[in-house]
Amino acid sequence: MSGDWLQQFVDDGTISADQLAEAERMAANLGIPIEDALVRNEYVDAQRMAAAKAEHFGFDFIDLNDIDISPSLVELVPESVARENIVIPVAEDGGRLKVAVEDPMDFAVVEKLRFILNRDVEMVMAPKEDILTAINRYYGQTETESVDSMLMEFTETAIDFTETELAEASTQAEDNEKSPIVRLVNLVISEAVNMRASDIHVEPFEDRVRIRYRIDGVLIERDAPPRRLLGALTSRIKVMGNMDIAEKRRPQDGRIKTRIGSRDFDLRVSVMPTNHGQGIVLRILDRDNIKVGIRNLGFSEENYRKFQQIIRRPNGIFLVTGPTGSGKTTTLYSALGELNRPDRKIITAEDPVEYYLPGINQVEVKAKIGLNFARIVRAMLRQAPNVILVGEIRDTETADMAIQASLTGHLVFSTLHTNDAPSSITRLIDMGVQPFLVASSVMAVMAQRLVRVVCSKCGEPYHPDPSETELLDITEDQMAGATFRRGKGCNSCQHTGFHGRKAVFELMLMNSTLREMTFRSEPAQNMRRQARLFGMKTLVEDAVDKAFEGITTLTEAYKLQTGAH
């Protein structure tokens, strides 16, 4: 689809010609429409984009947040059809059904709906996210089976499913969709995905089994199946992940591939024996998460410019640091996606390979056969790559190999677990790497964390209390130009006021002064002081800047201040 009609946003001053050109490049790289790239980069609001697109192609636009859809209408379109095609019925006029879709120019979907529903269908346009929210809201109310209804069935009946389910699971009867436990596990996984969860925790206690979803970094308790279902639940998940159901005393890892709606998901499974049975965590790996353009990660203009310069250097080490779950992998994959061209060879060493990237050679660490990071990097160098990603620097040997690779003309990306950017330099020296090698190879270090983003549907302006601003040392001058927002809570954000997360960064570029300090093995606080003199913004300062713009809240910034330092 041609993007000529998008020129209207440049003409009316919404975006610049450079931003349109950048969106065109991003769209070409990721294989997505240009309008999606503009929305992802937050240059144009999703609602406004959908309305403009509808007007251009001569379709009606509908705001799904302003209407109520009756259950009788929802029943006309089966949930499986609605989810697979991302459509929802909005009105009925005689025999004609009005259906909201993301792209009415997708004639295959239009024809499919006419065939399945056996009636005349009229298309109206709405943003994809609004349609998905509406599907979750309305089908959650009308579907005959949900996690809640299934658990009620289990709780109210005294039948013990455990023995039969264990027998089923052990004979690999995973296609038996009628089995109650199979249906329950499938429902839990699909519900977690639809609620945007990053992982599912199944935790056994003395008298119950607790199920929690982590949404935007916060755990939400969801369901509590009866304790007697634990064995059957565990066996079912183990069968799906090709794990040993007879082994209950040792930790195990597995992987599940599943399809929910029209999207493919990988689930990484970890099973660990606890006092009251086996605890399970399923990490949901959504391939769409890593298709984030660099622009959409959360960089300020200044940091974005610096980051682009760093990843285009011919050699050197770029370190990204932060605790588990702070978005380091997404940042590095976005950088690799930007560098992934036919004229560049990129090799990664990962433990494990979480996302599969087309055009990039990915190698998985296998400790059982001695294939560790250091050995992979040594072998990589014989493959003549331009760019190397080392999943994590854990020991001196890996650090030395990464440094040798950077000194022999390779661009090396890697991660470290440290609290801030300057302490990464001292961590490498503490590992036993010679200070002169660190000084000559590291070109930049970036610490990052994730903060929750104010929900765009229910966000409203507000004036913060003096207590909030005092805690973060915010001056009156800074307050004057700020636009603070917070969410009231709505169906779209599960009444939390937040929807999604963005990264905040602390980017330390090495210069001659910092290299000299590294060479002398000076403490991290001295390097931090010096880096700030050269213009480095801390994680908290970056978060406060985002709060001033109304992207996040001061409370989220304060959490960083108490947790990071």
Coordinates of C-alpha atoms in Angstrom, one line a residue:
M1 CA 0.0 0.0 0.0
S2 CA 1.5 3.3 -1.0
G3 CA 2.3 5.8 1.7
D4 CA 1.6 8.9 -0.4
W5 CA -1.5 9.9 1.6
L6 CA 0.8 10.2 4.7
Q7 CA 2.2 13.4 3.3
Q8 CA -0.8 15.2 4.8
F9 CA 0.8 14.8 8.2
V10 CA 3.9 16.6 7.0
D11 CA 1.8 19.3 5.3
D12 CA -0.2 20.1 8.4
G13 CA 3.0 20.1 10.6
T14 CA 2.2 17.0 12.7
I15 CA 5.5 15.4 11.7
S16 CA 8.6 16.5 9.8
A17 CA 9.8 15.2 6.5
D18 CA 12.7 13.6 8.3
Q19 CA 10.4 11.7 10.6
L20 CA 8.4 10.4 7.7
A21 CA 11.6 9.3 6.0
E22 CA 12.8 7.6 9.2
A23 CA 9.4 5.8 9.4
E24 CA 9.8 4.6 5.8
R25 CA 13.3 3.2 6.6
M26 CA 12.0 1.5 9.7
A27 CA 9.0 0.1 7.8
A28 CA 11.3 -1.4 5.1
N29 CA 13.6 -2.9 7.8
L30 CA 10.8 -4.5 9.8
G31 CA 8.4 -5.4 6.9
I32 CA 5.5 -3.3 8.3
P33 CA 3.3 -0.6 6.8
I34 CA 4.7 3.0 7.1
E35 CA 1.7 4.1 9.1
D36 CA 2.5 1.4 11.7
A37 CA 6.0 2.7 12.0
L38 CA 4.7 6.3 12.6
V39 CA 2.4 5.0 15.3
R40 CA 5.1 2.9 16.9
N41 CA 7.5 5.8 17.0
E42 CA 4.6 7.8 18.6
Y43 CA 4.9 10.5 15.9
V44 CA 1.1 10.1 15.2
D45 CA -1.6 9.0 17.6
A46 CA -3.1 5.6 16.7
Q47 CA -6.7 7.0 16.8
R48 CA -5.8 9.9 14.5
M49 CA -3.9 7.6 12.1
A50 CA -6.8 5.3 11.8
A51 CA -9.3 8.2 11.3
A52 CA -7.0 9.7 8.6
K53 CA -6.6 6.3 6.9
A54 CA -10.4 5.8 6.9
E55 CA -11.0 9.2 5.4
H56 CA -8.4 8.6 2.7
F57 CA -9.8 5.3 1.6
G58 CA -13.5 6.3 1.9
F59 CA -14.5 4.3 5.0
D60 CA -16.3 5.2 8.2
F61 CA -14.1 5.5 11.4
I62 CA -15.5 4.3 14.7
D63 CA -14.3 5.0 18.2
L64 CA -14.9 1.7 20.1
N65 CA -14.3 3.4 23.4
D66 CA -17.5 5.5 22.9
I67 CA -19.9 2.7 22.1
D68 CA -21.4 -0.3 23.9
I69 CA -21.8 -3.5 21.9
S70 CA -24.8 -5.8 22.9
P71 CA -24.1 -9.4 23.8
S72 CA -26.6 -10.6 21.1
L73 CA -24.4 -8.8 18.5
V74 CA -21.2 -10.3 19.8
E75 CA -22.7 -13.8 19.6
L76 CA -23.1 -13.4 15.8
V77 CA -19.3 -13.6 15.3
P78 CA -17.5 -16.6 17.0
E79 CA -14.6 -15.6 19.3
S80 CA -12.2 -17.7 17.2
V81 CA -13.1 -15.7 14.1
A82 CA -12.9 -12.4 15.9
R83 CA -9.4 -13.1 17.4
E84 CA -8.0 -14.7 14.3
N85 CA -9.0 -11.8 12.0
I86 CA -8.9 -9.0 14.6
V87 CA -12.5 -7.9 13.9
I88 CA -15.6 -7.2 16.1
P89 CA -19.2 -6.6 15.2
V90 CA -20.5 -3.1 16.1
A91 CA -24.0 -2.8 14.7
E92 CA -26.7 -4.7 12.7
D93 CA -29.0 -3.1 10.1
G94 CA -31.5 -5.5 8.7
G95 CA -29.5 -8.5 7.4
R96 CA -26.3 -6.4 7.1
L97 CA -23.6 -6.7 9.8
K98 CA -21.3 -3.7 10.5
V99 CA -17.9 -5.0 11.5
A100 CA -14.9 -3.0 12.8
V101 CA -11.6 -4.0 11.2
E102 CA -8.0 -2.6 11.2
D103 CA -7.6 -2.6 7.4
P104 CA -10.8 -2.7 5.2
M105 CA -8.5 -3.0 2.1
D106 CA -7.6 -6.5 3.2
F107 CA -10.1 -8.1 0.8
A108 CA -9.2 -11.7 1.9
V109 CA -10.5 -11.0 5.4
V110 CA -13.6 -9.3 4.0
E111 CA -14.4 -12.3 1.8
K112 CA -13.6 -14.8 4.6
L113 CA -16.1 -13.0 7.0
R114 CA -18.8 -13.0 4.3
F115 CA -18.3 -16.7 3.7
I116 CA -18.2 -17.7 7.5
L117 CA -21.0 -15.5 8.6
N118 CA -23.1 -16.1 5.5
R119 CA -24.4 -12.5 5.4
D120 CA -23.6 -9.1 3.9
V121 CA -20.8 -7.4 5.8
E122 CA -20.0 -3.7 5.9
M123 CA -16.5 -2.6 7.1
V124 CA -15.7 0.3 9.4
M125 CA -12.3 1.2 10.6
A126 CA -10.8 1.2 14.1
P127 CA -7.3 1.0 15.6
K128 CA -6.0 -2.5 16.0
E129 CA -5.4 -2.1 19.8
D130 CA -8.9 -0.8 20.3
I131 CA -10.3 -3.8 18.5
L132 CA -8.2 -6.3 20.6
T133 CA -9.3 -4.5 23.8
A134 CA -12.9 -4.8 22.8
I135 CA -12.6 -8.5 21.9
N136 CA -11.1 -9.2 25.4
R137 CA -13.8 -7.1 27.1
Y138 CA -16.9 -8.4 25.2
Y139 CA -15.9 -12.0 24.6
G140 CA -14.7 -12.3 28.2
Q141 CA -18.3 -11.6 29.2
T142 CA -20.0 -13.9 26.8
E143 CA -17.8 -16.8 26.1
T144 CA -19.1 -20.1 27.4
E145 CA -15.8 -21.0 29.0
S146 CA -13.3 -18.9 30.8
V147 CA -10.6 -19.6 33.4
D148 CA -13.0 -18.5 36.1
S149 CA -15.9 -20.8 34.9
M150 CA -13.5 -23.8 34.6
L151 CA -12.1 -23.3 38.1
M152 CA -15.6 -22.9 39.5
E153 CA -16.4 -26.3 37.9
F154 CA -13.4 -27.9 39.5
T155 CA -14.0 -26.3 42.9
E156 CA -17.7 -27.2 43.0
T157 CA -17.2 -30.9 41.9
A158 CA -15.3 -33.2 44.2
I159 CA -14.0 -35.4 41.3
D160 CA -10.3 -35.9 41.6
F161 CA -8.9 -35.4 38.1
T162 CA -5.3 -36.0 39.2
E163 CA -4.8 -39.7 38.5
T164 CA -6.6 -39.7 35.2
E165 CA -4.8 -36.6 34.1
L166 CA -1.4 -38.0 35.1
A167 CA -2.1 -41.1 33.1
E168 CA -3.2 -39.0 30.1
A169 CA -0.1 -36.8 30.3
S170 CA 2.3 -39.6 30.6
T171 CA 0.9 -41.2 27.4
Q172 CA 1.4 -37.9 25.6
A173 CA -2.3 -37.5 25.0
E174 CA -1.8 -33.8 24.4
D175 CA -4.3 -33.6 21.5
N176 CA -7.2 -34.6 23.7
E177 CA -8.7 -31.1 23.8
K178 CA -11.8 -32.4 25.7
S179 CA -9.7 -33.1 28.8
P180 CA -10.5 -30.5 31.5
I181 CA -6.9 -29.9 32.5
V182 CA -5.8 -29.5 28.9
R183 CA -8.5 -26.9 28.4
L184 CA -7.6 -25.1 31.7
V185 CA -3.9 -24.8 30.8
N186 CA -4.8 -23.5 27.3
L187 CA -7.2 -21.0 28.8
V188 CA -4.7 -19.7 31.4
I189 CA -2.0 -19.2 28.7
S190 CA -4.4 -17.4 26.2
E191 CA -5.8 -15.3 29.1
A192 CA -2.2 -14.3 30.1
V193 CA -1.3 -13.4 26.5
N194 CA -4.5 -11.3 26.1
M195 CA -3.8 -9.4 29.3
R196 CA -0.2 -8.6 28.0
A197 CA 1.5 -10.7 30.7
S198 CA 5.2 -11.3 30.4
D199 CA 5.2 -14.5 32.6
I200 CA 2.8 -16.9 34.4
H201 CA 3.7 -18.1 37.9
V202 CA 2.1 -21.3 39.2
E203 CA 3.0 -21.6 42.9
P204 CA 2.0 -24.5 45.2
F205 CA 1.1 -23.9 48.8
E206 CA -0.2 -26.1 51.6
D207 CA -3.9 -25.6 50.9
R208 CA -4.0 -24.1 47.4
V209 CA -2.3 -23.4 44.1
R210 CA -1.7 -19.7 43.3
I211 CA -1.6 -18.5 39.7
R212 CA -0.2 -15.0 39.1
Y213 CA 0.5 -13.0 35.9
R214 CA 3.3 -10.4 35.6
I215 CA 1.8 -7.4 33.7
D216 CA 4.0 -4.3 33.1
G217 CA 6.5 -5.7 35.6
V218 CA 3.9 -6.0 38.5
L219 CA 2.6 -9.4 39.6
I220 CA -1.3 -9.7 39.7
E221 CA -2.9 -12.6 41.5
R222 CA -5.4 -14.2 39.1
D223 CA -6.6 -17.6 40.0
A224 CA -6.4 -20.2 42.8
P225 CA -7.2 -23.7 41.5
P226 CA -7.8 -26.4 44.2
R227 CA -4.7 -28.0 45.6
R228 CA -5.6 -31.4 44.2
L229 CA -5.1 -30.1 40.6
L230 CA -1.4 -29.4 41.1
G231 CA -0.1 -32.8 39.9
A232 CA -2.3 -32.7 36.8
L233 CA -1.4 -29.1 36.0
T234 CA 2.3 -29.8 36.4
S235 CA 2.2 -32.9 34.3
R236 CA 0.3 -31.1 31.5
I237 CA 2.8 -28.2 31.3
K238 CA 5.7 -30.7 31.4
V239 CA 4.2 -32.7 28.5
M240 CA 3.8 -29.5 26.5
G241 CA 7.4 -28.5 27.2
N242 CA 8.8 -32.0 26.4
M243 CA 10.1 -32.5 30.0
D244 CA 10.4 -35.6 32.2
I245 CA 7.1 -35.9 34.2
A246 CA 8.5 -38.6 36.4
E247 CA 11.4 -36.3 37.7
K248 CA 10.1 -34.3 40.6
R249 CA 13.2 -33.7 42.7
R250 CA 15.4 -31.7 40.2
P251 CA 14.8 -28.3 38.5
Q252 CA 13.9 -28.7 34.8
D253 CA 13.7 -26.3 31.8
G254 CA 11.6 -26.7 28.7
R255 CA 10.1 -24.8 25.8
I256 CA 6.6 -24.6 24.4
K257 CA 5.6 -23.3 21.0
T258 CA 2.0 -22.2 20.8
R259 CA -0.4 -20.2 18.6
I260 CA -2.9 -17.9 20.1
G261 CA -5.3 -16.2 17.7
S262 CA -3.1 -15.4 14.6
R263 CA 0.2 -15.0 16.5
D264 CA 2.9 -17.5 17.4
F265 CA 4.4 -17.5 20.9
D266 CA 7.3 -19.3 22.5
L267 CA 7.0 -20.1 26.2
R268 CA 10.1 -20.8 28.2
V269 CA 9.2 -23.1 31.1
S270 CA 11.1 -23.4 34.4
V271 CA 10.1 -26.1 36.9
M272 CA 11.6 -26.0 40.4
P273 CA 10.9 -28.3 43.4
T274 CA 9.6 -26.4 46.4
N275 CA 8.4 -27.4 49.9
H276 CA 4.8 -28.0 48.8
G277 CA 5.4 -29.3 45.3
Q278 CA 6.8 -28.2 42.0
G279 CA 6.6 -24.4 41.2
I280 CA 6.4 -23.4 37.6
V281 CA 7.2 -20.2 35.7
L282 CA 6.2 -19.8 32.0
R283 CA 8.0 -16.9 30.4
I284 CA 6.0 -15.6 27.4
L285 CA 8.3 -14.6 24.6
D286 CA 6.3 -12.5 22.1
R287 CA 8.2 -12.1 18.8
D288 CA 6.5 -8.7 18.2
N289 CA 8.3 -7.3 21.3
I290 CA 11.7 -7.3 19.6
K291 CA 10.3 -5.6 16.4
V292 CA 10.5 -2.4 18.3
G293 CA 12.3 0.3 16.3
I294 CA 15.1 2.0 18.2
R295 CA 13.0 5.2 18.2
N296 CA 10.3 3.5 20.2
L297 CA 12.6 2.2 23.0
G298 CA 12.3 5.5 25.0
F299 CA 15.4 7.4 24.1
S300 CA 15.5 11.2 24.5
E301 CA 16.7 13.1 21.4
E302 CA 20.2 13.4 22.7
N303 CA 20.6 9.8 23.8
Y304 CA 19.0 8.6 20.5
R305 CA 21.7 10.6 18.5
K306 CA 24.5 9.2 20.7
F307 CA 23.2 5.6 20.5
Q308 CA 23.0 5.8 16.7
Q309 CA 26.7 6.9 16.6
I310 CA 27.8 4.1 18.9
I311 CA 26.2 1.2 17.0
R312 CA 27.7 2.5 13.7
R313 CA 31.3 2.4 15.0
P314 CA 33.5 -0.1 13.2
N315 CA 34.9 -1.7 16.4
G316 CA 34.9 -1.6 20.2
I317 CA 32.7 -2.9 23.0
F318 CA 29.2 -1.5 23.8
L319 CA 27.9 -2.7 27.2
V320 CA 24.2 -2.6 28.3
T321 CA 23.7 -3.2 32.0
G322 CA 20.8 -3.6 34.3
P323 CA 19.0 -6.4 36.4
T324 CA 17.0 -9.3 34.8
G325 CA 13.9 -8.0 33.1
S326 CA 15.1 -4.5 32.4
G327 CA 14.8 -4.8 28.6
K328 CA 18.5 -5.3 27.8
T329 CA 17.8 -8.0 25.2
T330 CA 15.2 -5.9 23.5
T331 CA 17.6 -2.9 23.2
L332 CA 20.4 -5.0 21.8
Y333 CA 18.1 -6.9 19.4
S334 CA 16.7 -3.6 18.1
A335 CA 20.3 -2.4 17.5
L336 CA 21.1 -5.7 15.6
G337 CA 17.9 -5.3 13.6
E338 CA 19.1 -1.8 12.5
L339 CA 22.6 -3.2 11.6
N340 CA 21.2 -6.3 9.9
R341 CA 22.1 -5.7 6.2
P342 CA 23.2 -8.1 3.4
D343 CA 26.7 -6.6 3.6
R344 CA 27.2 -7.4 7.3
K345 CA 27.8 -10.7 9.1
I346 CA 26.3 -10.8 12.6
I347 CA 26.9 -13.7 15.0
T348 CA 25.4 -14.0 18.5
A349 CA 26.2 -16.2 21.5
E350 CA 23.1 -16.5 23.8
D351 CA 22.0 -18.5 26.8
P352 CA 19.4 -19.4 25.7
V353 CA 18.4 -18.1 22.3
E354 CA 15.1 -16.3 23.2
Y355 CA 14.0 -14.9 19.9
Y356 CA 15.0 -16.1 16.4
L357 CA 16.2 -13.3 14.1
P358 CA 16.2 -13.8 10.3
G359 CA 19.6 -13.1 8.7
I360 CA 21.6 -13.4 11.9
N361 CA 23.7 -16.4 13.0
Q362 CA 22.6 -17.4 16.5
V363 CA 24.5 -19.9 18.7
E364 CA 23.2 -21.3 21.9
V365 CA 25.4 -22.0 25.0
K366 CA 25.4 -25.7 25.9
A367 CA 27.1 -26.1 29.2
K368 CA 26.7 -29.9 29.2
I369 CA 29.2 -30.3 26.3
G370 CA 31.5 -27.4 27.4
L371 CA 30.1 -25.0 24.8
N372 CA 30.4 -21.8 26.9
F373 CA 30.4 -18.1 25.9
A374 CA 34.2 -18.0 25.7
R375 CA 34.5 -21.0 23.4
I376 CA 31.7 -19.7 21.1
V377 CA 33.4 -16.3 20.8
R378 CA 36.8 -18.0 20.0
A379 CA 35.1 -19.9 17.2
M380 CA 33.1 -16.9 16.0
L381 CA 36.3 -15.0 15.2
R382 CA 37.2 -17.6 12.6
Q383 CA 33.9 -16.9 10.9
A384 CA 34.9 -13.4 10.0
P385 CA 31.9 -11.5 11.4
N386 CA 31.5 -7.7 11.5
V387 CA 29.3 -7.6 14.6
I388 CA 29.2 -9.9 17.6
L389 CA 26.7 -10.2 20.4
V390 CA 27.8 -11.9 23.6
G391 CA 24.7 -12.6 25.6
E392 CA 26.4 -11.9 29.0
I393 CA 29.9 -11.4 30.3
R394 CA 29.9 -13.7 33.4
D395 CA 33.6 -14.5 33.9
T396 CA 37.1 -13.3 33.1
E397 CA 37.6 -15.7 30.2
T398 CA 34.5 -14.4 28.4
A399 CA 35.4 -10.8 29.1
D400 CA 39.0 -11.3 27.8
M401 CA 37.6 -13.0 24.6
A402 CA 35.1 -10.1 24.0
I403 CA 37.9 -7.5 24.5
Q404 CA 40.2 -9.4 22.1
A405 CA 37.4 -9.5 19.5
S406 CA 36.9 -5.7 19.8
L407 CA 40.6 -5.0 19.5
T408 CA 40.9 -7.1 16.3
G409 CA 38.3 -4.9 14.5
H410 CA 34.9 -6.2 15.6
L411 CA 31.9 -4.4 17.0
V412 CA 31.0 -6.3 20.2
F413 CA 27.7 -5.9 22.1
S414 CA 27.2 -7.5 25.5
T415 CA 25.4 -7.2 28.8
L416 CA 26.5 -7.1 32.4
H417 CA 24.5 -7.2 35.7
T418 CA 25.4 -3.9 37.4
N419 CA 23.3 -1.1 38.9
D420 CA 24.5 1.8 36.9
A421 CA 26.8 2.6 33.9
P422 CA 30.1 3.6 35.8
S423 CA 30.2 0.5 38.0
S424 CA 30.4 -1.7 34.9
I425 CA 33.9 -0.5 34.3
T426 CA 35.0 -1.4 37.9
R427 CA 33.1 -4.7 37.6
L428 CA 35.2 -5.7 34.6
I429 CA 38.4 -4.8 36.4
D430 CA 37.2 -6.7 39.5
M431 CA 36.7 -9.7 37.3
G432 CA 40.4 -9.7 36.6
V433 CA 40.6 -7.9 33.2
Q434 CA 43.6 -5.6 32.9
P435 CA 42.6 -1.9 33.3
F436 CA 44.5 -0.9 30.1
L437 CA 42.5 -3.4 28.1
V438 CA 39.2 -2.1 29.5
A439 CA 40.2 1.5 28.8
S440 CA 41.2 0.8 25.2
S441 CA 38.2 -1.4 24.2
V442 CA 35.0 -0.1 25.9
M443 CA 33.5 2.8 23.9
A444 CA 30.3 3.2 25.9
V445 CA 28.2 1.7 28.7
M446 CA 24.4 2.1 29.0
A447 CA 22.4 1.3 32.1
Q448 CA 18.6 0.9 31.7
R449 CA 15.4 0.2 33.6
L450 CA 11.8 0.0 32.6
V451 CA 9.1 2.4 33.8
R452 CA 5.3 2.0 33.3
V453 CA 3.7 4.3 30.8
V454 CA 0.5 6.2 31.6
C455 CA -2.5 4.6 29.8
S456 CA -3.3 6.6 26.7
K457 CA -7.1 5.8 27.0
C458 CA -7.7 7.0 30.6
G459 CA -4.7 9.3 31.2
E460 CA -5.6 12.8 32.4
P461 CA -3.6 15.9 33.4
Y462 CA -2.9 16.5 37.2
H463 CA -0.8 18.6 39.5
P464 CA 1.6 16.5 41.7
D465 CA 1.7 17.0 45.5
P466 CA 4.6 19.0 46.9
S467 CA 5.7 15.7 48.8
E468 CA 6.3 14.0 45.4
T469 CA 8.4 16.9 44.0
E470 CA 10.4 17.3 47.2
L471 CA 11.5 13.6 47.2
L472 CA 13.0 14.1 43.7
D473 CA 14.4 17.6 44.2
I474 CA 12.3 19.1 41.4
T475 CA 12.6 22.9 41.2
E476 CA 9.8 25.4 40.5
D477 CA 11.4 26.3 37.1
Q478 CA 11.2 22.6 36.0
M479 CA 7.6 22.4 37.2
A480 CA 6.6 25.4 35.0
G481 CA 7.2 23.7 31.7
A482 CA 6.0 20.2 32.7
T483 CA 2.8 18.4 31.6
F484 CA 2.0 15.7 34.3
R485 CA -0.4 12.9 33.6
R486 CA -1.8 9.9 35.4
G487 CA -4.3 7.2 34.5
K488 CA -7.8 7.0 36.2
G489 CA -8.0 3.2 35.3
C490 CA -10.0 1.6 32.5
N491 CA -10.7 -1.7 30.9
S492 CA -7.8 -1.2 28.5
C493 CA -5.2 -1.1 31.4
Q494 CA -7.0 -3.5 33.8
H495 CA -7.8 -0.4 36.0
T496 CA -4.1 0.2 36.9
G497 CA -3.7 3.5 35.0
F498 CA -0.7 2.1 33.2
H499 CA -0.5 0.4 29.8
G500 CA 2.9 -0.8 28.6
R501 CA 6.5 0.1 29.6
K502 CA 9.3 2.3 28.2
A503 CA 13.0 2.2 29.0
V504 CA 14.9 4.9 30.8
F505 CA 18.6 5.2 30.1
E506 CA 21.9 6.3 31.6
L507 CA 24.4 6.5 28.7
M508 CA 28.1 7.0 29.5
L509 CA 30.3 7.6 26.5
M510 CA 34.0 7.0 27.2
N511 CA 36.4 9.9 26.6
S512 CA 40.0 10.5 27.2
T513 CA 39.4 11.6 30.9
L514 CA 37.3 8.5 31.7
R515 CA 39.8 6.2 29.9
E516 CA 42.6 7.7 32.1
M517 CA 40.5 7.1 35.2
T518 CA 39.9 3.5 34.1
F519 CA 43.6 3.0 33.5
R520 CA 44.2 4.2 37.1
S521 CA 41.4 1.9 38.4
E522 CA 39.6 4.8 40.1
P523 CA 36.4 4.0 42.0
A524 CA 33.0 4.0 40.3
Q525 CA 31.7 7.1 42.2
N526 CA 34.6 9.2 40.9
M527 CA 33.9 8.1 37.3
R528 CA 30.2 8.8 37.9
R529 CA 30.9 12.4 39.0
Q530 CA 33.2 12.9 36.0
A531 CA 30.6 11.4 33.5
R532 CA 27.9 13.7 34.9
L533 CA 30.2 16.7 34.3
F534 CA 30.4 15.6 30.7
G535 CA 26.6 15.6 30.4
M536 CA 25.5 12.1 31.4
K537 CA 21.9 12.0 32.7
T538 CA 21.2 9.4 35.4
L539 CA 18.4 6.9 35.3
V540 CA 16.3 8.9 37.7
E541 CA 16.8 12.2 35.8
D542 CA 15.8 10.5 32.5
A543 CA 12.6 9.1 34.3
V544 CA 11.8 12.5 35.7
D545 CA 12.1 14.0 32.2
K546 CA 9.6 11.4 31.0
A547 CA 7.3 12.3 33.9
F548 CA 7.5 16.0 32.8
E549 CA 6.4 15.0 29.3
G550 CA 3.4 13.0 30.8
I551 CA 4.8 9.6 29.5
T552 CA 5.2 8.2 33.0
T553 CA 4.6 9.4 36.6
L554 CA 6.8 10.8 39.3
T555 CA 6.0 7.8 41.5
E556 CA 7.7 5.5 38.9
A557 CA 10.7 7.8 38.9
Y558 CA 10.9 7.7 42.7
K559 CA 10.8 3.9 42.6
L560 CA 14.0 4.0 40.5
Q561 CA 15.7 6.4 43.0
T562 CA 15.0 4.0 45.9
G563 CA 15.7 0.8 44.0
A564 CA 18.7 1.7 41.8
H565 CA 21.0 3.6 44.1

